[in-house]
Coordinates of C-alpha atoms and ligand atoms in Angstrom, one line a residue:
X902 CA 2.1 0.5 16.9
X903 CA 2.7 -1.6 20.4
X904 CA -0.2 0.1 22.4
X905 CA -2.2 -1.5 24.6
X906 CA -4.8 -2.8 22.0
X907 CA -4.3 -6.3 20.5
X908 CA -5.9 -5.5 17.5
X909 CA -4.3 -2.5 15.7
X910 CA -5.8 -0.3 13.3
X911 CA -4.2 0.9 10.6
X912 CA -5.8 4.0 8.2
X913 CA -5.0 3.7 4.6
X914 CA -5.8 7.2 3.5
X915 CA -5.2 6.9 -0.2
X916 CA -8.4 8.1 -1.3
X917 CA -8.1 11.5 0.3
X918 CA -5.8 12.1 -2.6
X919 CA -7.9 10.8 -4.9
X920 CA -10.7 13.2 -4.4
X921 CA -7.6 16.1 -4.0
X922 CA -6.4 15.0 -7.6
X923 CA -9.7 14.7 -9.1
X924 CA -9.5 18.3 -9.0
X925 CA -5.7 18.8 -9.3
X926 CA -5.4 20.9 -6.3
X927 CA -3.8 21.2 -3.2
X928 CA -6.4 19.7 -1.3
X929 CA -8.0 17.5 0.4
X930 CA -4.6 17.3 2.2
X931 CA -4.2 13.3 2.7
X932 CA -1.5 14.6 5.7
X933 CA -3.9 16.5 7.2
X934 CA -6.1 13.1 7.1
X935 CA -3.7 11.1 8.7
X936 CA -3.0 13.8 11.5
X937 CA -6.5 13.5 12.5
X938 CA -6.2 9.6 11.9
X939 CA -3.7 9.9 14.4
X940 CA -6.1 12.1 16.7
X941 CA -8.7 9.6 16.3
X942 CA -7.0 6.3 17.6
X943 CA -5.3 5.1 14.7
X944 CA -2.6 3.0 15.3
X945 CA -1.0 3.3 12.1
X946 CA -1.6 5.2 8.6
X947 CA -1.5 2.9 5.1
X948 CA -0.4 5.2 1.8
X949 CA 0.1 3.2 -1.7
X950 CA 2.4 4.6 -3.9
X951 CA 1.1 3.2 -7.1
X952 CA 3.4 3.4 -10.4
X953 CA 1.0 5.7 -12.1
X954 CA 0.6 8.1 -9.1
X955 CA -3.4 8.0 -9.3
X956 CA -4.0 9.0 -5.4
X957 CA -0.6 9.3 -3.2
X958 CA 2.4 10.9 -4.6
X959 CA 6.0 11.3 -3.7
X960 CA 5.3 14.5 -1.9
X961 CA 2.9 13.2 0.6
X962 CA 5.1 10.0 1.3
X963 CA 7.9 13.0 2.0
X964 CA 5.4 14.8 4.0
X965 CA 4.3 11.7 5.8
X966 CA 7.4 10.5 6.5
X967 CA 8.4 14.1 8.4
X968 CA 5.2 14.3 10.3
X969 CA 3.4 11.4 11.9
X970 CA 3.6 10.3 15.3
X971 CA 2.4 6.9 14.5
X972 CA 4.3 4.3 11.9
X973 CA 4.1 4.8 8.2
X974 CA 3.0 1.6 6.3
X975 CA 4.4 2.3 2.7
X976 CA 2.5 -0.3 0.6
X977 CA 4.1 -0.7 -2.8
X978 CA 4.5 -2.9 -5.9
X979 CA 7.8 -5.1 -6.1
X980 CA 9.9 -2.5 -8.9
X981 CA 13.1 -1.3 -8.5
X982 CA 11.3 2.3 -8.8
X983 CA 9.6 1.8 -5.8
X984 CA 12.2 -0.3 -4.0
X985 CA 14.3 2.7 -4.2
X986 CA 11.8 4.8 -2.6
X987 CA 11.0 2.9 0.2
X988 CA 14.7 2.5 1.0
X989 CA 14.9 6.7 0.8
X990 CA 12.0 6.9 3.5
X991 CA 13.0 3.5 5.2
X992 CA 9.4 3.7 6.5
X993 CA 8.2 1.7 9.8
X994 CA 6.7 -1.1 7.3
X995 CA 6.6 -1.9 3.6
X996 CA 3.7 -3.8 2.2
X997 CA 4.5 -5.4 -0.8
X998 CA 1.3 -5.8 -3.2
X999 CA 0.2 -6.8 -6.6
X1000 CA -0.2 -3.8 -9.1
X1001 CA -1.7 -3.7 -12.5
X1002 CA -2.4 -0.5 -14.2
X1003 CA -5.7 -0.8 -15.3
X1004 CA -7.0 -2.2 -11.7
X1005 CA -9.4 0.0 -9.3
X1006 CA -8.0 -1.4 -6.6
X1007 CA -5.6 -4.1 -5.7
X1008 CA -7.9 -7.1 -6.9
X1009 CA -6.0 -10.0 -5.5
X1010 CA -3.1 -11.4 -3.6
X1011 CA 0.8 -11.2 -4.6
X1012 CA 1.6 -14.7 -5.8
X1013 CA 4.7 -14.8 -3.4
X1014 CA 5.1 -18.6 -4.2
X1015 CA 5.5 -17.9 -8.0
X1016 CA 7.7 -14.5 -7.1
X1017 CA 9.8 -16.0 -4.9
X1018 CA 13.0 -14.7 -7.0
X1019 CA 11.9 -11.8 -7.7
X1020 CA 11.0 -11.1 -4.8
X1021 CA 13.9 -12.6 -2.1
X1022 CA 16.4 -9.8 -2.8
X1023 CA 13.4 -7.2 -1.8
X1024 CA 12.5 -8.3 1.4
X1025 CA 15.9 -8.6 2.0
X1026 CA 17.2 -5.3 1.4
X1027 CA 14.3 -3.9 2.5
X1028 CA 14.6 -5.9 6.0
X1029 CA 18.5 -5.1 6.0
X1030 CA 17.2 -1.4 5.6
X1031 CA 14.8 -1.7 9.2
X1032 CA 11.6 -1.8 7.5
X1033 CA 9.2 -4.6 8.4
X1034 CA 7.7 -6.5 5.5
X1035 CA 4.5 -7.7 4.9
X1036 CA 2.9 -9.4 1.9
X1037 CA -0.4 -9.1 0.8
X1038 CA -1.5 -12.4 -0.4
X1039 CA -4.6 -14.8 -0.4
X1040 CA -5.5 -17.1 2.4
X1041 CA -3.6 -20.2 1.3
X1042 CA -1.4 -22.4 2.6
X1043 CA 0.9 -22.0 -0.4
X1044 CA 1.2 -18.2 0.4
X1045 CA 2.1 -18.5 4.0
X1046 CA 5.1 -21.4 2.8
X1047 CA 6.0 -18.5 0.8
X1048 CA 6.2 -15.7 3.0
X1049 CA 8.8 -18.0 5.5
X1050 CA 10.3 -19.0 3.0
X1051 CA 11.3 -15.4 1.9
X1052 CA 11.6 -15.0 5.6
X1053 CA 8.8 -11.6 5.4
X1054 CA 7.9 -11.0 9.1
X1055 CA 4.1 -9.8 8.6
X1056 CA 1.1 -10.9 5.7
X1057 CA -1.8 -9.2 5.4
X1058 CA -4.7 -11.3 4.7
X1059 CA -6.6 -10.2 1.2
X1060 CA -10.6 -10.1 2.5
X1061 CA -12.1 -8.6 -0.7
X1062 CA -13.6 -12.0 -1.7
X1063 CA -15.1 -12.0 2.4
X1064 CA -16.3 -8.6 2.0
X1065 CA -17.6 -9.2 -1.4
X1066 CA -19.8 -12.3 -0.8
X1067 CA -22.6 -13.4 1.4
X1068 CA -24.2 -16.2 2.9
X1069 CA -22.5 -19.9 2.9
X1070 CA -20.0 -18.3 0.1
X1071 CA -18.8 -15.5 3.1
X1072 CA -18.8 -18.2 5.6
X1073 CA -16.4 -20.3 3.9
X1074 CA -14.3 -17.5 3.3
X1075 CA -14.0 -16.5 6.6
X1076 CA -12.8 -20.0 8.1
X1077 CA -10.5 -20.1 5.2
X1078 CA -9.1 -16.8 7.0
X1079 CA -9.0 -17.5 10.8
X1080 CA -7.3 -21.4 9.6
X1081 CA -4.6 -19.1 7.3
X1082 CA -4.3 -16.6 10.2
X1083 CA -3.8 -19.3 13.0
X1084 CA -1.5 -21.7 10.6
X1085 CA 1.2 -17.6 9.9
X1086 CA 1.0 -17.7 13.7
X1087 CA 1.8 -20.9 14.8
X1088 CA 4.5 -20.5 12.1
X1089 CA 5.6 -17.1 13.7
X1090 CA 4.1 -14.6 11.3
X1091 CA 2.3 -11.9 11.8
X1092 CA -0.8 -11.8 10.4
X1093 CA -2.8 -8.7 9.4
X1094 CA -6.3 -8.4 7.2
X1095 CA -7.9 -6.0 5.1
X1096 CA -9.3 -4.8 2.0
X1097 CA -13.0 -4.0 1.4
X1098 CA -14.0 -4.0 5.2
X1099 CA -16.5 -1.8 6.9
X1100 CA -18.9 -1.3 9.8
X1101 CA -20.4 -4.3 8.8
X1102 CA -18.6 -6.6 8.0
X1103 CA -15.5 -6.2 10.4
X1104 CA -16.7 -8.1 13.5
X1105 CA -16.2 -11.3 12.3
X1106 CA -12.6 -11.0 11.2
X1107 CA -11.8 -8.5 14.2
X1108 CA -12.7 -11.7 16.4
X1109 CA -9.6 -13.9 15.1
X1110 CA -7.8 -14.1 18.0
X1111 CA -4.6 -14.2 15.7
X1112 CA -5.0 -11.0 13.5
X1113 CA -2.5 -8.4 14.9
X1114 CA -3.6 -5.4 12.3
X1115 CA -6.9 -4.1 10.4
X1116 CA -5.9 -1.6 7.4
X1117 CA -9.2 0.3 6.1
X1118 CA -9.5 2.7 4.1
X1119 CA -12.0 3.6 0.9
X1120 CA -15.4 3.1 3.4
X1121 CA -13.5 5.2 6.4
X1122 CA -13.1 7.8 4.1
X1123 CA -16.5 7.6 2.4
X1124 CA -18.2 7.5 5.5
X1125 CA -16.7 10.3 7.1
X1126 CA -18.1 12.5 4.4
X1127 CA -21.4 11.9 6.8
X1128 CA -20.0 12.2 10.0
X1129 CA -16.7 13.5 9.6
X1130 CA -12.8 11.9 9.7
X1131 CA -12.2 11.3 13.3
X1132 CA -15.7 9.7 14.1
X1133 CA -15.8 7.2 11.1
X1134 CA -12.2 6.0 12.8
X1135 CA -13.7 6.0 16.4
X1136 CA -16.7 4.3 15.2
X1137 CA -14.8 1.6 13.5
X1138 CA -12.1 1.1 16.5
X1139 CA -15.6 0.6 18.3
X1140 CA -16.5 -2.2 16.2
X1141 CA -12.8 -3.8 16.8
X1142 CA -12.9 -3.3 20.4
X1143 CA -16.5 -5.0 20.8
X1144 CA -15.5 -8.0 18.6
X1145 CA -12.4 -8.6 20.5
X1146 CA -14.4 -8.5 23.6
Ligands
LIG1295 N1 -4.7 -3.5 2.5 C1 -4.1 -3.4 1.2 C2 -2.9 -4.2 1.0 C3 -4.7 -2.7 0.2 O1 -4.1 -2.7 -1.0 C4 -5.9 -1.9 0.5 C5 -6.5 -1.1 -0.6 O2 -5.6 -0.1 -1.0 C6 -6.4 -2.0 1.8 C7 -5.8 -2.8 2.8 C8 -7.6 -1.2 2.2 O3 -8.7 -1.6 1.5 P1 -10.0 -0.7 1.5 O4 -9.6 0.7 0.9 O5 -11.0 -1.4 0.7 O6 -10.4 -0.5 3.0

């Protein structure tokens, strides 16, 4: 993921399998997704391997693993199921998130303060192991102590509530970001974004200077039921590119 761009973008392609299982066959292929991903300018694909196996499955993280060009982004709950998994693959980057079974999608941050024992060994294996960690939290200060403190190279930056609100409510959200994503980097973390983000709604947080990594998935995927895989990617790197000026 060290191209040119200073703003990478990284397909999760999660609900490719979800429409595949709906059905319980062999496609749509989620691989064949991210090879086109790839095609299109991704810098990266995103899979979650969730407990229950809803959308990806071991298969596909196998099948991943073998195939792409570009860095695999295993995003994961912290169980010792999973931790041995990720250590099987050692893929380019775990992301360790919050996972409850009854959720549609990952509703809010891992509490990586309140973790911290639970989750120290993890990163640590996993970092000894070559993978680069990230943890998906909320904007606060209290996260990003937490992230040094378990020495996690990367968070990604939860922007459900952004994406999810509007007017002064949005606003307030998004300085809340850009002061979290400034405050990782002047502490020397990476800091990446996502959740909930589309056409319209990307600009603004595509223009913090500090945010190294963009993972979309659920609109990229809906949308390129109306134009098609590759295009809903180059249309979104557009919108990156023309924030970033
Ligand atoms: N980042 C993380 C950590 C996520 O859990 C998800 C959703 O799986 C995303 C990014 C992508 O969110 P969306 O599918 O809403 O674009």
């Amino acid at each position: 993921m060290n191209g040119p761009r200073a703003l990478r973008l990284g397909v999760n392609i999660d609900h490719v399998a979800t429409i595949r299982n709906a059905r319980g066959t062999a496609y749509p292929d989620p691989v064949r997704a991210a090879l086109i991903a790839q095609e299109a300018g991704a810098d990266g694909i995103t899979a979650h391997l969730r407990e229950d196996r809803r959308h990806i499955t071991d298969d596909d993280i196998a099948r991943l693993t073998e195939t792409l060009r570009i860095p695999l982004n295993l995003e994961m709950a912290a169980t010792e199921e999973m931790l041995a998994i990720a250590l099987r693959h050692r893929p380019h980057a775990v992301c360790i998130v919050p996972e409850r079974r009854e959720e549609l999608t990952t509703e809010g941050g891992l509490d990586a303060a309140g973790m911290h024992n639970h989750l120290a060994p993890m990163v640590d294996r996993l970092s000894e192991a070559g993978c680069r960690v990230s943890l998906f939290i909320e904007a606060t200060p209290r996260q990003i102590e937490a992230a040094l403190r378990l020495r996690a190279p990367v968070v990604e930056l939860h922007t459900g509530r952004y994406c999810d609100t509007e007017g002064e409510e949005r606003a307030a959200e998004l300085a809340r970001i850009a002061d979290i994503a400034a405050l990782a980097a002047k502490n020397g973390l990476e800091p990446h974004a996502g959740h909930g983000i589309t056409y319209d709604n990307v600009g603004p947080i595509a223009a913090i200077p500090q945010i190294a990594e963009l993972n979309i998935g659920h609109f990229l995927i809906g949308e390129a039921l109306f134009c098609g895989l590759h295009e809903s990617i180059a249309e979104m790197r557009r919108h990156m590119d023309a924030a970033r000026g």
